Protein backbone atom coordinates (compact mmCIF):
# COMPACT_ATOMS: atom_id res chain seq x y z
CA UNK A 1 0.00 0.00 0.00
CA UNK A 2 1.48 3.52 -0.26
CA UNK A 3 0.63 6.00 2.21
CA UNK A 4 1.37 9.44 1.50
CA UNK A 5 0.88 11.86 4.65
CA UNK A 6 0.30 15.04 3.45
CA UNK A 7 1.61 17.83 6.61
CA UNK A 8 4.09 16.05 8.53
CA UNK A 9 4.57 18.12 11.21
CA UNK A 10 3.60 16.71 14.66
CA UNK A 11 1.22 14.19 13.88
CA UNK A 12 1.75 13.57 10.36
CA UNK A 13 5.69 13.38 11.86
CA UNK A 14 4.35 10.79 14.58
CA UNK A 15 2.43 8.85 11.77
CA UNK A 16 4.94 8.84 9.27
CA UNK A 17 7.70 6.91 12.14
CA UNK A 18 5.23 4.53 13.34
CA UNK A 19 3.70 3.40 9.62
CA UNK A 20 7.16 3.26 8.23
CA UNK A 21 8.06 0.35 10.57
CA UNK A 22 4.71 -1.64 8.48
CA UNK A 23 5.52 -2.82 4.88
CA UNK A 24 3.02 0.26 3.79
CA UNK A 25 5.63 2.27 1.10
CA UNK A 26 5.38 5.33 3.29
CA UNK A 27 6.33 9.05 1.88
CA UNK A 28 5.47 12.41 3.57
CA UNK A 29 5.17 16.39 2.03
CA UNK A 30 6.72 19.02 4.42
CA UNK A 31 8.21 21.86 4.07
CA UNK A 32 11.16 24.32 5.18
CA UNK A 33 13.90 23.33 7.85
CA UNK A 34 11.67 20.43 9.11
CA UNK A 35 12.05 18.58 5.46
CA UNK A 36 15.88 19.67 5.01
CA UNK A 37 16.60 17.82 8.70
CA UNK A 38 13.98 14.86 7.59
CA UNK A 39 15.91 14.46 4.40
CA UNK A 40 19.36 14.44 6.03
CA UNK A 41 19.09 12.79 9.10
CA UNK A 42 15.50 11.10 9.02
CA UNK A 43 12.57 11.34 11.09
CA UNK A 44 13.13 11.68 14.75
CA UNK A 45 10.44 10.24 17.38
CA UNK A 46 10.89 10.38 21.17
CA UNK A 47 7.79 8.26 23.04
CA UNK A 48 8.84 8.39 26.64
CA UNK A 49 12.91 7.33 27.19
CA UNK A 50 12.95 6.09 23.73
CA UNK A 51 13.87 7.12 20.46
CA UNK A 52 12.83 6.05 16.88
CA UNK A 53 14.51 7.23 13.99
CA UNK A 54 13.04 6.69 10.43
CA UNK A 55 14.65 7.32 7.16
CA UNK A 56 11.44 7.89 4.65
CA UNK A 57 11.00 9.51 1.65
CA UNK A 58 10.12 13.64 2.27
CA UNK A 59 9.69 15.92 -0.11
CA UNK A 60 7.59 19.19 -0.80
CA UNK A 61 6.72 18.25 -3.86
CA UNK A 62 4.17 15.99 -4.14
CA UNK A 63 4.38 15.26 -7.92
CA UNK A 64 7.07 13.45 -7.26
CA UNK A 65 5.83 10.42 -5.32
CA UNK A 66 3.00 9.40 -8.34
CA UNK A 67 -0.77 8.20 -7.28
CA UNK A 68 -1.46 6.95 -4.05
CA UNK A 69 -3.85 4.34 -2.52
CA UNK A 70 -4.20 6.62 0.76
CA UNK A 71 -3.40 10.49 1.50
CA UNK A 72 -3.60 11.14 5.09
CA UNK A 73 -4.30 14.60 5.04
CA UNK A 74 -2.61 16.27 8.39
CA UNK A 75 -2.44 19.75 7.54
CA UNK A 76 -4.54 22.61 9.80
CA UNK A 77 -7.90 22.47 8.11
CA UNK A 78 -7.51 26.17 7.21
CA UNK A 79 -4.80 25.18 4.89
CA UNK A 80 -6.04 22.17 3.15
CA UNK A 81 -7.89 24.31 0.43
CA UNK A 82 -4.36 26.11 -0.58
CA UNK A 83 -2.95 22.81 -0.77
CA UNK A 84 -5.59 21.21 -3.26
CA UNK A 85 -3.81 22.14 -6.63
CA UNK A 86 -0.32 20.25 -5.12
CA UNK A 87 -2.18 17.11 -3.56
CA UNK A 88 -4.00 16.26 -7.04
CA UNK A 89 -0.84 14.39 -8.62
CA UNK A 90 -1.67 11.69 -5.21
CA UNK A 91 -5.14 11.33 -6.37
CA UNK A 92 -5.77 8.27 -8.67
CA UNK A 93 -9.44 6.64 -9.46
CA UNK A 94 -9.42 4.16 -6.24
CA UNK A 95 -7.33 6.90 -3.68
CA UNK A 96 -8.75 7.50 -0.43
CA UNK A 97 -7.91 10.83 1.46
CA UNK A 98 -7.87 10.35 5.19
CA UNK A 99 -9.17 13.78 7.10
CA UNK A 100 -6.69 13.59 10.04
CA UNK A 101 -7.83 16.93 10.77
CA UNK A 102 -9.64 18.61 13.82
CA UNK A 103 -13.24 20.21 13.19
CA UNK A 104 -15.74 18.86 10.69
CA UNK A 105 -14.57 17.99 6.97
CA UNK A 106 -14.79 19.06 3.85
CA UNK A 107 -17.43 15.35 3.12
CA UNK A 108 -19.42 15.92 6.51
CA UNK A 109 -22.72 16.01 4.11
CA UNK A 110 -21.90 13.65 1.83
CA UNK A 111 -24.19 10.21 2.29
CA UNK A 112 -25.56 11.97 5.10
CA UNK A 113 -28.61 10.61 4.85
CA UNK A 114 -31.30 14.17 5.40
CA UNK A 115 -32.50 17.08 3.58
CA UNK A 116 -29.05 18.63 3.80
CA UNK A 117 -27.29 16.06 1.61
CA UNK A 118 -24.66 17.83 -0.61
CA UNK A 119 -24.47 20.75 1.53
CA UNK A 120 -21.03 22.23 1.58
CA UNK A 121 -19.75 24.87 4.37
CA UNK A 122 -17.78 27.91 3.22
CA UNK A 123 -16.44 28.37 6.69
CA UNK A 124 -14.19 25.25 6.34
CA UNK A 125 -14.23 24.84 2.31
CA UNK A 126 -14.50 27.86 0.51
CA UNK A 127 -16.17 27.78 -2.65
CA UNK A 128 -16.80 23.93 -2.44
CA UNK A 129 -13.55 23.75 -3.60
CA UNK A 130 -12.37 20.49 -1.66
CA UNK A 131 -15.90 18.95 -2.38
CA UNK A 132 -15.31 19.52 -5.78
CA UNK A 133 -12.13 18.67 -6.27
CA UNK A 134 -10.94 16.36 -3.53
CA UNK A 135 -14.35 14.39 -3.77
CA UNK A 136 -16.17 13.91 -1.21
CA UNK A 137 -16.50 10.05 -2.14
CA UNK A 138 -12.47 9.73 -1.27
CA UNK A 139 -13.13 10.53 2.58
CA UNK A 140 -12.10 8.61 5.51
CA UNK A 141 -13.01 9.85 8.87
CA UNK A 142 -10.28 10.09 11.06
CA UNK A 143 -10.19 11.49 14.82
CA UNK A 144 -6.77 12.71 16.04
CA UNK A 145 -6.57 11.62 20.06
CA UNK A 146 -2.71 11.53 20.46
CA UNK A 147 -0.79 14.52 22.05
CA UNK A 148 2.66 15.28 19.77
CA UNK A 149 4.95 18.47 19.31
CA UNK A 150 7.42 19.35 16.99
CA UNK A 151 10.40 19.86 19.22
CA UNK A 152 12.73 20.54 16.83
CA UNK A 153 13.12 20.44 13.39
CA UNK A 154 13.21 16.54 12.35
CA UNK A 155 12.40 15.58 15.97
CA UNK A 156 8.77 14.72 17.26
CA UNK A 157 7.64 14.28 20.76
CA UNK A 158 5.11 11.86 21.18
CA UNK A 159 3.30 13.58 24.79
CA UNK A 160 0.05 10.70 24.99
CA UNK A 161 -2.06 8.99 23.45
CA UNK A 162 -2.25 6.46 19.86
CA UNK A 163 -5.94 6.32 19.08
CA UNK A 164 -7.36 7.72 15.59
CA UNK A 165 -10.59 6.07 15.25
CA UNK A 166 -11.88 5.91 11.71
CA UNK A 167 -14.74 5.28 9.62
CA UNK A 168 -16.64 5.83 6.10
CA UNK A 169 -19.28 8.92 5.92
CA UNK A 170 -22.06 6.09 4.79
CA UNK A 171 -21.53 4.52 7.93
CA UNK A 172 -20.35 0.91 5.88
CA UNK A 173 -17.27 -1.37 7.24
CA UNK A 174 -15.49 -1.84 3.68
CA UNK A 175 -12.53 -3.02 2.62
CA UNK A 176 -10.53 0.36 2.89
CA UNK A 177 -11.43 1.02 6.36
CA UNK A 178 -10.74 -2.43 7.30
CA UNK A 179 -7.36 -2.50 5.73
CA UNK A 180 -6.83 1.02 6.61
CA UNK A 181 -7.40 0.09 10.48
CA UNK A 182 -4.89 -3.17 10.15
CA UNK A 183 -2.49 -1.18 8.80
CA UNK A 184 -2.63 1.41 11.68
CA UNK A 185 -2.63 -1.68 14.15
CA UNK A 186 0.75 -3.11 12.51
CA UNK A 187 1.90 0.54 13.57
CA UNK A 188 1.44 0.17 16.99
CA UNK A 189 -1.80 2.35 16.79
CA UNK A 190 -5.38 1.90 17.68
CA UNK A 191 -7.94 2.58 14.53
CA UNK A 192 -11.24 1.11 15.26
CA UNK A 193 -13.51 1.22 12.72
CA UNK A 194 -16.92 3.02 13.59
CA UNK A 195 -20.24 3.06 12.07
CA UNK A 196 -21.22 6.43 13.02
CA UNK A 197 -17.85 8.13 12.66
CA UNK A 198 -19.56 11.46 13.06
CA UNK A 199 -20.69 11.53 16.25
CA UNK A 200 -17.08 10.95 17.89
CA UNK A 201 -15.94 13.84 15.26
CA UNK A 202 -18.40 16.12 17.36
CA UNK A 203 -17.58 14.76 20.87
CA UNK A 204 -13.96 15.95 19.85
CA UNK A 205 -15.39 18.93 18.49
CA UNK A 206 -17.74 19.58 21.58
CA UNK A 207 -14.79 20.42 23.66
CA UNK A 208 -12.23 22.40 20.98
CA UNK A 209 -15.02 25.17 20.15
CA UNK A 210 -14.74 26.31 23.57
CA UNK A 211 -11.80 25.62 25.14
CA UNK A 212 -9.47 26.52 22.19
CA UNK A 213 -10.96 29.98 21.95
CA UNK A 214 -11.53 30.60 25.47
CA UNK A 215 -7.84 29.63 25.89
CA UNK A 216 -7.13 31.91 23.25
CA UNK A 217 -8.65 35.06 24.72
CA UNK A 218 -7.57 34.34 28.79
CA UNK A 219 -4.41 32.61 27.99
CA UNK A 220 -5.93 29.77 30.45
CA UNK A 221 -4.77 26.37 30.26
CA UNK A 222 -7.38 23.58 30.39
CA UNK A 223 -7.91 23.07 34.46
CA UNK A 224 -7.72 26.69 34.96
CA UNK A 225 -10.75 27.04 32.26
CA UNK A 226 -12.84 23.94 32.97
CA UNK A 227 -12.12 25.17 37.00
CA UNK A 228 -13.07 28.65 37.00
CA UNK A 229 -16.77 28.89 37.59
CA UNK A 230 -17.30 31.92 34.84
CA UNK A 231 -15.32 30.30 32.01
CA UNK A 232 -16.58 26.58 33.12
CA UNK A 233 -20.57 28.19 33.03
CA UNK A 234 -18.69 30.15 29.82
CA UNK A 235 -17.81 26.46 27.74
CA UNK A 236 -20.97 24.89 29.35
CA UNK A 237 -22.84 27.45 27.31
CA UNK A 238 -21.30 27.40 23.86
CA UNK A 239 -21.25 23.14 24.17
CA UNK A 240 -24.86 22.63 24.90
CA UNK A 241 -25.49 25.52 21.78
CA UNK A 242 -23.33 22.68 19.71
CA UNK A 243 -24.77 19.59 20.96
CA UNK A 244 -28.26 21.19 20.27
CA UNK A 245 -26.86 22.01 16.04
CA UNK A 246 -25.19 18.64 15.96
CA UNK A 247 -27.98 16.68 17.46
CA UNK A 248 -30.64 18.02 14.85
CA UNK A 249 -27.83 16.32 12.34
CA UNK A 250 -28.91 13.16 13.94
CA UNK A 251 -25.54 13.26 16.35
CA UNK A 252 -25.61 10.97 19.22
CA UNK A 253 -23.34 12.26 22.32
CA UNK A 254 -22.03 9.21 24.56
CA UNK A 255 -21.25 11.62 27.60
CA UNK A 256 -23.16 14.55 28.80
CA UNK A 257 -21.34 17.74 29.00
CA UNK A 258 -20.33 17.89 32.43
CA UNK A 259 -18.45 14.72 31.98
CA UNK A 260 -17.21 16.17 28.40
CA UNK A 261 -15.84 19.24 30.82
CA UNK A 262 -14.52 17.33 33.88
CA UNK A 263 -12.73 15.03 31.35
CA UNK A 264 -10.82 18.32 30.05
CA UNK A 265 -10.40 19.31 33.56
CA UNK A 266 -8.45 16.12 34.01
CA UNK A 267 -6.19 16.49 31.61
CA UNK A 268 -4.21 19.25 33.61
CA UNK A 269 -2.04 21.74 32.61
CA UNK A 270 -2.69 21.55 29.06
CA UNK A 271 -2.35 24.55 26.52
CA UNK A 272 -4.70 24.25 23.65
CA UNK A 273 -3.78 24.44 19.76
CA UNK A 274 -4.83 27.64 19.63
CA UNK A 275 -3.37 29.16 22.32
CA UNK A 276 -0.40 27.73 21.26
CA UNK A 277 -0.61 28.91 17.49
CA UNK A 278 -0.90 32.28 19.38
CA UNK A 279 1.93 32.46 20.77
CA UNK A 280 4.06 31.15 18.46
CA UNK A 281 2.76 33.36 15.74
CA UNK A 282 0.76 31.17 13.88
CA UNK A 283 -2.54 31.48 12.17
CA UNK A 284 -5.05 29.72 14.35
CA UNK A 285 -8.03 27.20 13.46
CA UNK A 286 -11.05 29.44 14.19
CA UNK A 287 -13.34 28.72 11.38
CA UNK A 288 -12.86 25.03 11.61
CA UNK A 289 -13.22 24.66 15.07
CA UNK A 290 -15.58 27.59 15.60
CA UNK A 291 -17.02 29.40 12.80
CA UNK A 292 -18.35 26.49 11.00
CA UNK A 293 -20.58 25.38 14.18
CA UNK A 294 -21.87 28.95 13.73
CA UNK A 295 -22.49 28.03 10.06
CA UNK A 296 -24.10 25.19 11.28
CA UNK A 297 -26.13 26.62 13.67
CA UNK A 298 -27.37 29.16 10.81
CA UNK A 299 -28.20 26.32 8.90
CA UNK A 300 -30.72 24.48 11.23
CA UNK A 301 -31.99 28.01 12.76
CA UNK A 302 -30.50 27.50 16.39
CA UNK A 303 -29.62 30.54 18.17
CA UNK A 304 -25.86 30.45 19.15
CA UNK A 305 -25.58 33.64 21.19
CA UNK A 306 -22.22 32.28 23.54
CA UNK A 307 -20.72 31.01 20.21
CA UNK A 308 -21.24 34.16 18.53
CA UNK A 309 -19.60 36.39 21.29
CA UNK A 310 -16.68 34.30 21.79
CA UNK A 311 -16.08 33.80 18.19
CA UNK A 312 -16.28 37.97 17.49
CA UNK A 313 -13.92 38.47 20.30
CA UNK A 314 -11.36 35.88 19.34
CA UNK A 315 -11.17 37.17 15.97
CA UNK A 316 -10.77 40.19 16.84
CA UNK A 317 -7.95 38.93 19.15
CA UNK A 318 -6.44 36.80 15.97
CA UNK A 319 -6.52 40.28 13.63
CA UNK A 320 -5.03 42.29 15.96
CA UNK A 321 -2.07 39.57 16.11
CA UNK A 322 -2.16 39.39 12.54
CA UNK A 323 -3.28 35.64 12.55
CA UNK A 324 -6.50 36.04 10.70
């Protein structure tokens, strides 16, 4: 099989070590110092006291490395549209593309089943452009658990976790998600297959569009937000305006939210993606995370009035950084 992971930075780095040690042919598109220390010394991967090193094929240009049976597409969702016209030499007749990617994706509405079938959202796919020209009958759903960083360039820290459960958008176990998951299992890492692979991509989303701006905005780190009583009551607010959008989508949520926010609490210490892409200067994942539950929202008439006030205020923040 030959895997192509398309943004190997963190967790497309952390992918491409551990599927490289499977008889998948595995190559990766990066770009900048990362790539130059991938090409010259390989791929670096510290999990606890250990380190992995991997010598696979990089390059940041993806006509190089001819159709592909699977594109894993890591890149921030904000990106992926930029990207299209350089991922299309990977796409042959039978190619799947693999949304490793957080927020809802580009196929959400495709087999969906309801009066909104087709639908595309400009918030996360402007113009219909990755409906159009990804095709929407390529997607694999794909839910990123693990924790990584990029510690250096060429060197990934693995922090927790090795889960990325998967699944078709018709809700069907074939023979791409099966193989798909055996592969990831020969890699050490946990794929299950799931039937309704949408409802786990909103129990992931449930907590990232209000922690990640909220984090954003106070500088807070997860205990600190899901702790505080106004910015607890705060994320309480904007989850149950979600879980009301995604559950007229026919979503099913296996915890109620004050397990969804005690679970965050748990984690500890933790800074979010976009309070990290903050202060490191980088543009953050607002519409995917946020904005296109808004768009959502607009869609099935629900109100979202804590969604809407966070979201105005953490652009705001992003513009005045220069990160949106």
């Amino acid at each position: 099989m030959k895997v192509c992971i398309y943004g190997a930075g963190a967790i497309g780095g952390y992918l491409g070590v551990q599927l490289a040690q499977t008889d998948a042919e595995v190559s990766l598109v990066a770009r900048g110092a990362h790539l130059e220390a991938m090409q010259q010394n390989g791929l670096k991967l510290l999990i606890g006291d250990q380190q992995r090193v991997e010598k696979v094929r990089a390059t940041a240009n993806p006509a190089e490395l001819g159709v592909q049976d699977v594109v894993i597409i890591c890149l921030k969702a904000h990106s992926i549209t930029g990207a299209i016209d350089a991922m299309k030499p990977l796409l042959g007749s039978h190619t799947r593309i693999v949304t490793a990617v957080n927020g809802i994706p580009y196929w959400y509405f495709y087999r969906h089943g309801n009066q909104f079938e087709g639908t595309t959202l400009e918030s996360i796919d402007p113009g219909g452009r990755q409906w159009r020209e990804l095709g929407p009958e390529r997607g694999i759903g794909c839910i990123v658990y693990p924790a990584t960083e990029l510690e250096s360039p060429g060197v990934i820290r693995h922090i927790y976790g090795d889960k990325f459960p998967i699944g078709e958008p018709s809700g069907e176990s074939t023979a791409d998600v099966e193989r798909l998951s055996k592969l990831f299992e020969a890699a050490g890492l946990k794929a299950p297959v799931l039937d309704r692979i949408r409802d786990e991509i909103w129990l992931k989303l449930w907590g990232n569009v209000c922690f990640n701006p909220i984090s954003a905005l106070t500088h807070a780190t997860l205990d600190v937000i899901c702790s505080d009583p106004a910015t607890r009551a705060l994320s309480k607010a904007m989850m149950l305006e979600t879980q009301a959008i995604a559950e007229t989508f026919g979503v099913t949520f296996r915890v109620d939210v004050e397990r969804r926010i005690e679970g965050a609490r748990k984690v500890g210490a933790h800074k979010t993606s976009m309070l990290q892409d903050l202060e490191r200067g980088r543009p953050m994942e607002i519409d995917p995370l946020v904005t296109v539950v808004q768009e959502m929202g607009r869609l099935t008439g629900i109100p979202t009035p804590a969604i809407d006030a966070v979201l105005g205020l953490v652009i705001q923040r992003a513009k005045v950084a220069g990160l949106y």
